[in-house]
Amino acid sequence: MEKSILVYRGSQVESTHCVHIAVVNREGDLLYSVGDPNRMTFPRSSMKPFQAVPLVETGAADHFAFDAPALALSCSSHSGENYHRNTVLNILDKLELQEEALQCGTHTPWNMESYKKLLRAGKDVTPVYSNCSGKHSGMLTTAVHLQEDISSYRDINHPVQQRILTAIAEICSFSKENIQLSVDGCGVPVHQIPLINAALGYARLAKPDKEVNEQRSEILTRIRDAMVAHPEMVGGTNRFDTDLMRAFGAQIVSKAGAEAVQCLGLTDAGIGIAIKVEDGGTRAVSVATIEVLKQLGVGNDQIYHQLSKYAEAPVYNARKEKIGAVKANFLLAKRLDEHK
């Protein structure tokens, strides 16, 4: 397997990461790849934009007056900053639910300043700080709107999860029967699909096709526009998704997933990209992503200057001295001709 990402200590390679990449258009044609573009993969949180589709499709988002930031938060893996927390609490208030209704579990906020404020105030970490609380509040919104049981909304047989399963299968063009299910870190079902199909989903999110499905196209457009207009809601301060979408403006919609997954779509071209680092090494993700974009000829020097810390991630020692770097070492292989 190709050593796609090299980790240098000084001038010597200390470690390597193998990466799988699929680049496709809206029709599902494989344009470029690295490694195995058909690798069965749990895209994890990269599927959150599609998990939010039923929130809009059922009318729940409109009924509870979701604005664009709230919709973007429903697609997020947020850092637990005040504006994330307040938005989730506002959604719960509209639903007339307490924070305990969230079944996402708890973890310390990813934003260190938010965590320090909690410690100084002597407050407990609660579910609202979970990076998945936006997604869970969206699921609760759909259940409340349709008068469904909210105590079991995580169960795969619950209508909330069945609608999500259908949306992912349809958008990514992979049958429900072939999607392998497991449990995500926040307790809801997670869906295993080929990497190429995850990329296809992002091609369709990036540039929805009204001729294929007008209603679904409008929903995907609304979700995409919310994410690119409010990238701070999708991640947070010093987060790759947020900084990438800010740097590229409306050109890119992006969402990371746990275990070193990154999915993104190019809005002008209608191209989807899905990346999976074989060993789950997250330090390789941004490096691989920036390299793919550069090889595709997307962006300019000014944009990449803003993203320089992600393009060649520095390695520091305990004294905060730079002693190495994480660098890309792959070429996208053109696949369109042989695919057709």
C-alpha positions as YAML, in Angstrom:
chain: A
units: angstrom
residues:
- id: 1
  name: MET
  ca: [0.00, 0.00, 0.00]
- id: 2
  name: GLU
  ca: [1.30, 3.42, -0.98]
- id: 3
  name: LYS
  ca: [2.81, 5.49, 1.82]
- id: 4
  name: SER
  ca: [0.76, 8.58, 1.05]
- id: 5
  name: ILE
  ca: [1.67, 10.79, 4.02]
- id: 6
  name: LEU
  ca: [5.17, 11.04, 5.49]
- id: 7
  name: VAL
  ca: [5.95, 12.20, 9.02]
- id: 8
  name: TYR
  ca: [9.42, 13.72, 9.28]
- id: 9
  name: ARG
  ca: [11.57, 14.11, 12.35]
- id: 10
  name: GLY
  ca: [14.23, 16.47, 11.14]
- id: 11
  name: SER
  ca: [15.14, 15.31, 7.63]
- id: 12
  name: GLN
  ca: [14.24, 11.66, 8.25]
- id: 13
  name: VAL
  ca: [10.94, 9.88, 7.79]
- id: 14
  name: GLU
  ca: [9.81, 8.55, 11.16]
- id: 15
  name: SER
  ca: [6.27, 7.37, 10.37]
- id: 16
  name: THR
  ca: [3.93, 6.98, 7.42]
- id: 17
  name: HIS
  ca: [0.19, 6.94, 6.75]
- id: 18
  name: CYS
  ca: [-1.60, 5.23, 3.88]
- id: 19
  name: VAL
  ca: [-4.55, 7.14, 2.44]
- id: 20
  name: HIS
  ca: [-7.53, 6.16, 0.28]
- id: 21
  name: ILE
  ca: [-9.10, 8.87, -1.87]
- id: 22
  name: ALA
  ca: [-12.04, 8.98, -4.27]
- id: 23
  name: VAL
  ca: [-12.85, 11.97, -6.49]
- id: 24
  name: VAL
  ca: [-16.14, 11.71, -8.40]
- id: 25
  name: ASN
  ca: [-18.65, 13.79, -10.33]
- id: 26
  name: ARG
  ca: [-22.42, 13.92, -9.76]
- id: 27
  name: GLU
  ca: [-22.98, 11.03, -12.14]
- id: 28
  name: GLY
  ca: [-20.74, 8.80, -10.05]
- id: 29
  name: ASP
  ca: [-17.83, 8.69, -12.50]
- id: 30
  name: LEU
  ca: [-14.56, 8.08, -10.69]
- id: 31
  name: LEU
  ca: [-12.29, 10.90, -11.86]
- id: 32
  name: TYR
  ca: [-9.21, 10.37, -9.68]
- id: 33
  name: SER
  ca: [-8.16, 8.08, -6.88]
- id: 34
  name: VAL
  ca: [-5.43, 7.04, -4.49]
- id: 35
  name: GLY
  ca: [-5.39, 3.63, -2.82]
- id: 36
  name: ASP
  ca: [-8.75, 1.85, -2.85]
- id: 37
  name: PRO
  ca: [-11.61, 4.21, -3.77]
- id: 38
  name: ASN
  ca: [-14.10, 1.39, -3.15]
- id: 39
  name: ARG
  ca: [-12.91, 0.75, 0.40]
- id: 40
  name: MET
  ca: [-15.86, 0.07, 2.70]
- id: 41
  name: THR
  ca: [-15.75, 2.96, 5.15]
- id: 42
  name: PHE
  ca: [-17.69, 4.40, 8.05]
- id: 43
  name: PRO
  ca: [-17.69, 8.08, 7.05]
- id: 44
  name: ARG
  ca: [-18.79, 8.85, 10.61]
- id: 45
  name: SER
  ca: [-19.63, 12.53, 11.10]
- id: 46
  name: SER
  ca: [-19.03, 13.27, 7.42]
- id: 47
  name: MET
  ca: [-22.58, 11.98, 6.93]
- id: 48
  name: LYS
  ca: [-24.11, 14.64, 9.19]
- id: 49
  name: PRO
  ca: [-25.30, 16.86, 6.32]
- id: 50
  name: PHE
  ca: [-27.29, 13.88, 5.03]
- id: 51
  name: GLN
  ca: [-28.52, 13.00, 8.51]
- id: 52
  name: ALA
  ca: [-29.98, 16.52, 8.57]
- id: 53
  name: VAL
  ca: [-31.97, 15.99, 5.36]
- id: 54
  name: PRO
  ca: [-35.10, 14.61, 7.11]
- id: 55
  name: LEU
  ca: [-35.03, 17.58, 9.48]
- id: 56
  name: VAL
  ca: [-35.78, 19.79, 6.47]
- id: 57
  name: GLU
  ca: [-37.69, 17.23, 4.40]
- id: 58
  name: THR
  ca: [-40.35, 16.60, 7.08]
- id: 59
  name: GLY
  ca: [-40.98, 20.30, 7.59]
- id: 60
  name: ALA
  ca: [-39.60, 20.16, 11.13]
- id: 61
  name: ALA
  ca: [-36.91, 22.78, 10.50]
- id: 62
  name: ASP
  ca: [-39.47, 25.26, 9.19]
- id: 63
  name: HIS
  ca: [-42.04, 24.47, 11.87]
- id: 64
  name: PHE
  ca: [-39.52, 25.29, 14.60]
- id: 65
  name: ALA
  ca: [-38.06, 28.24, 12.69]
- id: 66
  name: PHE
  ca: [-34.54, 26.92, 12.21]
- id: 67
  name: ASP
  ca: [-32.37, 29.70, 10.82]
- id: 68
  name: ALA
  ca: [-29.23, 28.98, 8.78]
- id: 69
  name: PRO
  ca: [-26.87, 28.86, 11.82]
- id: 70
  name: ALA
  ca: [-29.12, 26.33, 13.56]
- id: 71
  name: LEU
  ca: [-29.28, 24.18, 10.43]
- id: 72
  name: ALA
  ca: [-25.50, 24.34, 10.05]
- id: 73
  name: LEU
  ca: [-25.16, 23.29, 13.69]
- id: 74
  name: SER
  ca: [-27.33, 20.25, 12.96]
- id: 75
  name: CYS
  ca: [-24.59, 19.16, 10.52]
- id: 76
  name: SER
  ca: [-21.75, 19.93, 12.89]
- id: 77
  name: SER
  ca: [-19.08, 18.40, 15.04]
- id: 78
  name: HIS
  ca: [-18.82, 21.57, 17.07]
- id: 79
  name: SER
  ca: [-16.20, 22.61, 19.60]
- id: 80
  name: GLY
  ca: [-18.56, 23.43, 22.46]
- id: 81
  name: GLU
  ca: [-18.09, 27.18, 22.31]
- id: 82
  name: ASN
  ca: [-20.72, 29.53, 23.73]
- id: 83
  name: TYR
  ca: [-22.45, 30.15, 20.42]
- id: 84
  name: HIS
  ca: [-22.72, 26.39, 19.83]
- id: 85
  name: ARG
  ca: [-24.09, 25.78, 23.30]
- id: 86
  name: ASN
  ca: [-26.56, 28.65, 23.11]
- id: 87
  name: THR
  ca: [-27.88, 27.52, 19.74]
- id: 88
  name: VAL
  ca: [-28.51, 23.98, 20.96]
- id: 89
  name: LEU
  ca: [-30.22, 25.28, 24.10]
- id: 90
  name: ASN
  ca: [-32.38, 27.56, 21.96]
- id: 91
  name: ILE
  ca: [-33.48, 24.58, 19.85]
- id: 92
  name: LEU
  ca: [-34.33, 22.58, 22.96]
- id: 93
  name: ASP
  ca: [-36.27, 25.54, 24.33]
- id: 94
  name: LYS
  ca: [-38.39, 25.64, 21.17]
- id: 95
  name: LEU
  ca: [-39.06, 21.92, 21.60]
- id: 96
  name: GLU
  ca: [-39.94, 22.48, 25.28]
- id: 97
  name: LEU
  ca: [-37.31, 19.91, 26.21]
- id: 98
  name: GLN
  ca: [-34.59, 19.89, 28.83]
- id: 99
  name: GLU
  ca: [-30.96, 19.15, 28.08]
- id: 100
  name: GLU
  ca: [-31.44, 15.66, 29.50]
- id: 101
  name: ALA
  ca: [-33.41, 14.77, 26.36]
- id: 102
  name: LEU
  ca: [-30.12, 14.73, 24.44]
- id: 103
  name: GLN
  ca: [-28.79, 11.16, 24.32]
- id: 104
  name: CYS
  ca: [-25.40, 11.99, 22.79]
- id: 105
  name: GLY
  ca: [-23.43, 11.44, 25.99]
- id: 106
  name: THR
  ca: [-20.85, 13.85, 27.33]
- id: 107
  name: HIS
  ca: [-17.24, 14.75, 26.75]
- id: 108
  name: THR
  ca: [-15.14, 17.80, 27.52]
- id: 109
  name: PRO
  ca: [-15.53, 20.64, 25.00]
- id: 110
  name: TRP
  ca: [-12.99, 20.46, 22.20]
- id: 111
  name: ASN
  ca: [-12.42, 24.20, 22.56]
- id: 112
  name: MET
  ca: [-9.93, 24.57, 25.40]
- id: 113
  name: GLU
  ca: [-11.07, 28.06, 26.39]
- id: 114
  name: SER
  ca: [-14.63, 26.81, 26.80]
- id: 115
  name: TYR
  ca: [-13.38, 23.95, 28.95]
- id: 116
  name: LYS
  ca: [-11.30, 26.28, 31.12]
- id: 117
  name: LYS
  ca: [-14.33, 28.53, 31.68]
- id: 118
  name: LEU
  ca: [-16.31, 25.52, 32.83]
- id: 119
  name: LEU
  ca: [-13.58, 24.51, 35.25]
- id: 120
  name: ARG
  ca: [-13.20, 28.01, 36.66]
- id: 121
  name: ALA
  ca: [-16.96, 28.25, 37.17]
- id: 122
  name: GLY
  ca: [-17.06, 24.85, 38.85]
- id: 123
  name: LYS
  ca: [-19.68, 23.64, 36.37]
- id: 124
  name: ASP
  ca: [-20.19, 20.13, 35.09]
- id: 125
  name: VAL
  ca: [-19.73, 19.07, 31.49]
- id: 126
  name: THR
  ca: [-23.21, 18.31, 30.15]
- id: 127
  name: PRO
  ca: [-24.51, 16.79, 26.88]
- id: 128
  name: VAL
  ca: [-24.91, 20.19, 25.22]
- id: 129
  name: TYR
  ca: [-21.09, 20.41, 25.01]
- id: 130
  name: SER
  ca: [-20.87, 17.18, 23.02]
- id: 131
  name: ASN
  ca: [-19.71, 17.77, 19.47]
- id: 132
  name: CYS
  ca: [-22.80, 15.85, 18.35]
- id: 133
  name: SER
  ca: [-25.41, 17.78, 20.33]
- id: 134
  name: GLY
  ca: [-26.40, 19.76, 17.23]
- id: 135
  name: LYS
  ca: [-27.12, 16.57, 15.31]
- id: 136
  name: HIS
  ca: [-29.05, 15.11, 18.22]
- id: 137
  name: SER
  ca: [-31.10, 18.26, 18.68]
- id: 138
  name: GLY
  ca: [-32.01, 18.02, 14.99]
- id: 139
  name: MET
  ca: [-33.11, 14.41, 15.43]
- id: 140
  name: LEU
  ca: [-35.22, 15.38, 18.44]
- id: 141
  name: THR
  ca: [-36.77, 18.21, 16.43]
- id: 142
  name: THR
  ca: [-37.95, 15.79, 13.75]
- id: 143
  name: ALA
  ca: [-39.35, 13.38, 16.33]
- id: 144
  name: VAL
  ca: [-41.21, 16.11, 18.21]
- id: 145
  name: HIS
  ca: [-42.60, 17.59, 15.00]
- id: 146
  name: LEU
  ca: [-43.99, 14.22, 13.90]
- id: 147
  name: GLN
  ca: [-45.15, 13.33, 17.42]
- id: 148
  name: GLU
  ca: [-42.85, 10.33, 17.67]
- id: 149
  name: ASP
  ca: [-41.35, 8.83, 20.80]
- id: 150
  name: ILE
  ca: [-38.29, 10.82, 21.84]
- id: 151
  name: SER
  ca: [-36.95, 8.33, 24.37]
- id: 152
  name: SER
  ca: [-35.87, 5.87, 21.66]
- id: 153
  name: TYR
  ca: [-34.85, 8.21, 18.83]
- id: 154
  name: ARG
  ca: [-31.38, 6.59, 18.69]
- id: 155
  name: ASP
  ca: [-32.75, 3.14, 17.87]
- id: 156
  name: ILE
  ca: [-32.20, 2.01, 14.29]
- id: 157
  name: ASN
  ca: [-35.85, 0.98, 14.04]
- id: 158
  name: HIS
  ca: [-37.09, 4.41, 15.11]
- id: 159
  name: PRO
  ca: [-38.63, 6.43, 12.25]
- id: 160
  name: VAL
  ca: [-35.99, 9.15, 12.78]
- id: 161
  name: GLN
  ca: [-33.18, 6.70, 12.00]
- id: 162
  name: GLN
  ca: [-35.08, 4.97, 9.20]
- id: 163
  name: ARG
  ca: [-35.57, 8.29, 7.41]
- id: 164
  name: ILE
  ca: [-31.86, 9.01, 7.79]
- id: 165
  name: LEU
  ca: [-30.95, 5.58, 6.44]
- id: 166
  name: THR
  ca: [-33.15, 6.17, 3.41]
- id: 167
  name: ALA
  ca: [-31.67, 9.63, 2.79]
- id: 168
  name: ILE
  ca: [-28.08, 8.36, 2.92]
- id: 169
  name: ALA
  ca: [-28.89, 5.40, 0.66]
- id: 170
  name: GLU
  ca: [-30.59, 7.60, -1.93]
- id: 171
  name: ILE
  ca: [-28.13, 10.51, -1.93]
- id: 172
  name: CYS
  ca: [-25.07, 8.27, -2.00]
- id: 173
  name: SER
  ca: [-26.67, 5.74, -4.41]
- id: 174
  name: PHE
  ca: [-25.99, 2.71, -2.24]
- id: 175
  name: SER
  ca: [-28.87, 0.40, -1.35]
- id: 176
  name: LYS
  ca: [-30.13, 0.28, 2.23]
- id: 177
  name: GLU
  ca: [-29.78, -3.50, 2.18]
- id: 178
  name: ASN
  ca: [-26.04, -3.22, 1.53]
- id: 179
  name: ILE
  ca: [-25.31, -0.49, 4.08]
- id: 180
  name: GLN
  ca: [-23.63, -2.05, 7.10]
- id: 181
  name: LEU
  ca: [-24.72, -0.50, 10.38]
- id: 182
  name: SER
  ca: [-22.92, -0.06, 13.66]
- id: 183
  name: VAL
  ca: [-23.03, 2.45, 16.53]
- id: 184
  name: ASP
  ca: [-21.34, 5.84, 16.40]
- id: 185
  name: GLY
  ca: [-19.50, 7.47, 19.28]
- id: 186
  name: CYS
  ca: [-22.62, 9.43, 20.25]
- id: 187
  name: GLY
  ca: [-24.84, 6.36, 20.30]
- id: 188
  name: VAL
  ca: [-26.79, 6.68, 17.03]
- id: 189
  name: PRO
  ca: [-26.48, 4.35, 14.03]
- id: 190
  name: VAL
  ca: [-23.46, 4.84, 11.78]
- id: 191
  name: HIS
  ca: [-23.42, 3.74, 8.16]
- id: 192
  name: GLN
  ca: [-20.67, 1.88, 6.29]
- id: 193
  name: ILE
  ca: [-20.57, 2.54, 2.55]
- id: 194
  name: PRO
  ca: [-17.88, 2.51, -0.16]
- id: 195
  name: LEU
  ca: [-15.65, 5.57, -0.12]
- id: 196
  name: ILE
  ca: [-16.64, 6.36, -3.71]
- id: 197
  name: ASN
  ca: [-20.30, 6.57, -2.67]
- id: 198
  name: ALA
  ca: [-19.48, 8.99, 0.13]
- id: 199
  name: ALA
  ca: [-17.73, 11.14, -2.47]
- id: 200
  name: LEU
  ca: [-20.78, 10.88, -4.72]
- id: 201
  name: GLY
  ca: [-22.97, 12.16, -1.90]
- id: 202
  name: TYR
  ca: [-20.73, 15.20, -1.55]
- id: 203
  name: ALA
  ca: [-20.75, 15.87, -5.28]
- id: 204
  name: ARG
  ca: [-24.53, 16.03, -5.05]
- id: 205
  name: LEU
  ca: [-24.42, 18.16, -1.90]
- id: 206
  name: ALA
  ca: [-21.97, 20.55, -3.55]
- id: 207
  name: LYS
  ca: [-24.05, 21.06, -6.68]
- id: 208
  name: PRO
  ca: [-27.51, 19.52, -6.33]
- id: 209
  name: ASP
  ca: [-29.21, 18.47, -9.57]
- id: 210
  name: LYS
  ca: [-32.81, 19.69, -9.85]
- id: 211
  name: GLU
  ca: [-33.42, 17.47, -12.87]
- id: 212
  name: VAL
  ca: [-32.85, 14.34, -10.77]
- id: 213
  name: ASN
  ca: [-34.97, 15.30, -7.75]
- id: 214
  name: GLU
  ca: [-36.18, 18.89, -7.42]
- id: 215
  name: GLN
  ca: [-37.34, 18.66, -3.79]
- id: 216
  name: ARG
  ca: [-34.19, 16.88, -2.63]
- id: 217
  name: SER
  ca: [-32.10, 19.34, -4.62]
- id: 218
  name: GLU
  ca: [-33.68, 22.27, -2.78]
- id: 219
  name: ILE
  ca: [-33.06, 20.60, 0.58]
- id: 220
  name: LEU
  ca: [-29.41, 19.84, -0.18]
- id: 221
  name: THR
  ca: [-28.93, 23.38, -1.45]
- id: 222
  name: ARG
  ca: [-30.35, 24.77, 1.78]
- id: 223
  name: ILE
  ca: [-28.06, 22.58, 3.89]
- id: 224
  name: ARG
  ca: [-25.00, 23.37, 1.78]
- id: 225
  name: ASP
  ca: [-25.70, 27.10, 1.87]
- id: 226
  name: ALA
  ca: [-26.12, 27.03, 5.65]
- id: 227
  name: MET
  ca: [-22.78, 25.25, 6.10]
- id: 228
  name: VAL
  ca: [-20.76, 27.51, 3.81]
- id: 229
  name: ALA
  ca: [-22.40, 30.68, 5.16]
- id: 230
  name: HIS
  ca: [-21.81, 29.68, 8.79]
- id: 231
  name: PRO
  ca: [-18.65, 27.55, 8.87]
- id: 232
  name: GLU
  ca: [-18.09, 28.50, 12.51]
- id: 233
  name: MET
  ca: [-21.18, 26.45, 13.39]
- id: 234
  name: VAL
  ca: [-19.86, 23.36, 11.59]
- id: 235
  name: GLY
  ca: [-16.64, 23.23, 13.63]
- id: 236
  name: GLY
  ca: [-15.36, 26.20, 15.58]
- id: 237
  name: THR
  ca: [-12.25, 28.20, 16.36]
- id: 238
  name: ASN
  ca: [-9.10, 26.75, 14.76]
- id: 239
  name: ARG
  ca: [-10.99, 23.82, 13.25]
- id: 240
  name: PHE
  ca: [-10.09, 22.55, 9.80]
- id: 241
  name: ASP
  ca: [-13.62, 22.40, 8.36]
- id: 242
  name: THR
  ca: [-14.30, 25.95, 9.50]
- id: 243
  name: ASP
  ca: [-11.02, 27.40, 8.28]
- id: 244
  name: LEU
  ca: [-11.21, 25.54, 4.95]
- id: 245
  name: MET
  ca: [-14.70, 26.81, 4.14]
- id: 246
  name: ARG
  ca: [-13.82, 30.33, 5.24]
- id: 247
  name: ALA
  ca: [-10.72, 30.40, 3.05]
- id: 248
  name: PHE
  ca: [-12.52, 29.10, -0.03]
- id: 249
  name: GLY
  ca: [-15.73, 31.02, 0.53]
- id: 250
  name: ALA
  ca: [-18.67, 29.34, -1.18]
- id: 251
  name: GLN
  ca: [-16.40, 27.16, -3.36]
- id: 252
  name: ILE
  ca: [-16.20, 24.25, -0.91]
- id: 253
  name: VAL
  ca: [-18.52, 22.46, 1.51]
- id: 254
  name: SER
  ca: [-16.61, 20.28, 3.95]
- id: 255
  name: LYS
  ca: [-17.22, 17.94, 6.87]
- id: 256
  name: ALA
  ca: [-14.78, 15.75, 8.76]
- id: 257
  name: GLY
  ca: [-15.50, 12.38, 10.32]
- id: 258
  name: ALA
  ca: [-13.87, 10.49, 13.17]
- id: 259
  name: GLU
  ca: [-11.07, 8.01, 12.51]
- id: 260
  name: ALA
  ca: [-9.51, 10.31, 9.93]
- id: 261
  name: VAL
  ca: [-12.25, 10.78, 7.35]
- id: 262
  name: GLN
  ca: [-12.73, 13.97, 5.33]
- id: 263
  name: CYS
  ca: [-15.47, 14.58, 2.79]
- id: 264
  name: LEU
  ca: [-15.86, 17.72, 0.74]
- id: 265
  name: GLY
  ca: [-17.54, 19.00, -2.38]
- id: 266
  name: LEU
  ca: [-16.56, 21.58, -4.98]
- id: 267
  name: THR
  ca: [-19.65, 23.69, -5.53]
- id: 268
  name: ASP
  ca: [-18.81, 25.08, -8.98]
- id: 269
  name: ALA
  ca: [-17.78, 21.80, -10.58]
- id: 270
  name: GLY
  ca: [-20.10, 19.45, -8.70]
- id: 271
  name: ILE
  ca: [-17.20, 17.24, -7.68]
- id: 272
  name: GLY
  ca: [-17.11, 15.20, -4.49]
- id: 273
  name: ILE
  ca: [-14.00, 14.09, -2.61]
- id: 274
  name: ALA
  ca: [-13.80, 11.46, 0.12]
- id: 275
  name: ILE
  ca: [-10.61, 10.71, 2.04]
- id: 276
  name: LYS
  ca: [-9.89, 7.97, 4.56]
- id: 277
  name: VAL
  ca: [-6.57, 7.57, 6.36]
- id: 278
  name: GLU
  ca: [-6.13, 3.83, 6.75]
- id: 279
  name: ASP
  ca: [-4.86, 3.85, 10.34]
- id: 280
  name: GLY
  ca: [-7.20, 6.58, 11.58]
- id: 281
  name: GLY
  ca: [-4.33, 9.03, 12.04]
- id: 282
  name: THR
  ca: [-6.00, 12.44, 12.13]
- id: 283
  name: ARG
  ca: [-2.75, 14.36, 11.67]
- id: 284
  name: ALA
  ca: [-2.70, 13.18, 8.06]
- id: 285
  name: VAL
  ca: [-6.20, 14.38, 7.14]
- id: 286
  name: SER
  ca: [-5.72, 18.08, 6.49]
- id: 287
  name: VAL
  ca: [-2.40, 17.45, 4.74]
- id: 288
  name: ALA
  ca: [-4.04, 14.97, 2.37]
- id: 289
  name: THR
  ca: [-7.03, 17.25, 1.79]
- id: 290
  name: ILE
  ca: [-4.98, 20.31, 0.87]
- id: 291
  name: GLU
  ca: [-2.79, 18.22, -1.44]
- id: 292
  name: VAL
  ca: [-5.85, 16.87, -3.27]
- id: 293
  name: LEU
  ca: [-7.20, 20.38, -3.79]
- id: 294
  name: LYS
  ca: [-3.85, 21.63, -5.07]
- id: 295
  name: GLN
  ca: [-3.53, 18.74, -7.53]
- id: 296
  name: LEU
  ca: [-7.06, 19.42, -8.76]
- id: 297
  name: GLY
  ca: [-6.08, 23.04, -9.40]
- id: 298
  name: VAL
  ca: [-8.58, 24.46, -6.95]
- id: 299
  name: GLY
  ca: [-7.81, 27.73, -5.15]
- id: 300
  name: ASN
  ca: [-4.88, 30.13, -5.32]
- id: 301
  name: ASP
  ca: [-1.75, 31.11, -3.41]
- id: 302
  name: GLN
  ca: [-3.63, 33.52, -1.17]
- id: 303
  name: ILE
  ca: [-6.04, 30.81, -0.07]
- id: 304
  name: TYR
  ca: [-3.29, 28.30, 0.58]
- id: 305
  name: HIS
  ca: [-1.31, 30.86, 2.55]
- id: 306
  name: GLN
  ca: [-4.27, 31.09, 4.93]
- id: 307
  name: LEU
  ca: [-4.27, 27.30, 5.23]
- id: 308
  name: SER
  ca: [-0.50, 26.79, 5.46]
- id: 309
  name: LYS
  ca: [-0.61, 25.21, 8.93]
- id: 310
  name: TYR
  ca: [-2.87, 22.49, 7.54]
- id: 311
  name: ALA
  ca: [-0.97, 21.87, 4.29]
- id: 312
  name: GLU
  ca: [2.28, 20.80, 5.92]
- id: 313
  name: ALA
  ca: [1.41, 20.21, 9.54]
- id: 314
  name: PRO
  ca: [4.32, 21.00, 11.87]
- id: 315
  name: VAL
  ca: [5.57, 18.55, 14.48]
- id: 316
  name: TYR
  ca: [6.59, 20.12, 17.80]
- id: 317
  name: ASN
  ca: [8.43, 18.84, 20.83]
- id: 318
  name: ALA
  ca: [7.53, 19.55, 24.47]
- id: 319
  name: ARG
  ca: [9.45, 22.86, 24.29]
- id: 320
  name: LYS
  ca: [7.20, 24.01, 21.42]
- id: 321
  name: GLU
  ca: [10.14, 23.80, 19.03]
- id: 322
  name: LYS
  ca: [9.35, 22.69, 15.48]
- id: 323
  name: ILE
  ca: [11.29, 19.48, 14.92]
- id: 324
  name: GLY
  ca: [9.52, 18.02, 11.90]
- id: 325
  name: ALA
  ca: [6.51, 18.09, 9.63]
- id: 326
  name: VAL
  ca: [3.75, 15.97, 8.14]
- id: 327
  name: LYS
  ca: [3.95, 16.04, 4.32]
- id: 328
  name: ALA
  ca: [1.97, 14.63, 1.41]
- id: 329
  name: ASN
  ca: [3.59, 12.03, -0.85]
- id: 330
  name: PHE
  ca: [1.04, 10.96, -3.46]
- id: 331
  name: LEU
  ca: [-0.23, 11.72, -6.94]
- id: 332
  name: LEU
  ca: [-3.89, 11.46, -7.87]
- id: 333
  name: ALA
  ca: [-4.32, 8.74, -10.48]
- id: 334
  name: LYS
  ca: [-6.69, 9.67, -13.31]
- id: 335
  name: ARG
  ca: [-9.46, 7.07, -13.55]
- id: 336
  name: LEU
  ca: [-12.24, 8.51, -15.72]
- id: 337
  name: ASP
  ca: [-11.23, 6.82, -18.99]
- id: 338
  name: GLU
  ca: [-10.91, 3.34, -17.56]
- id: 339
  name: HIS
  ca: [-14.04, 3.79, -15.44]
- id: 340
  name: LYS
  ca: [-16.09, 4.48, -18.55]
...
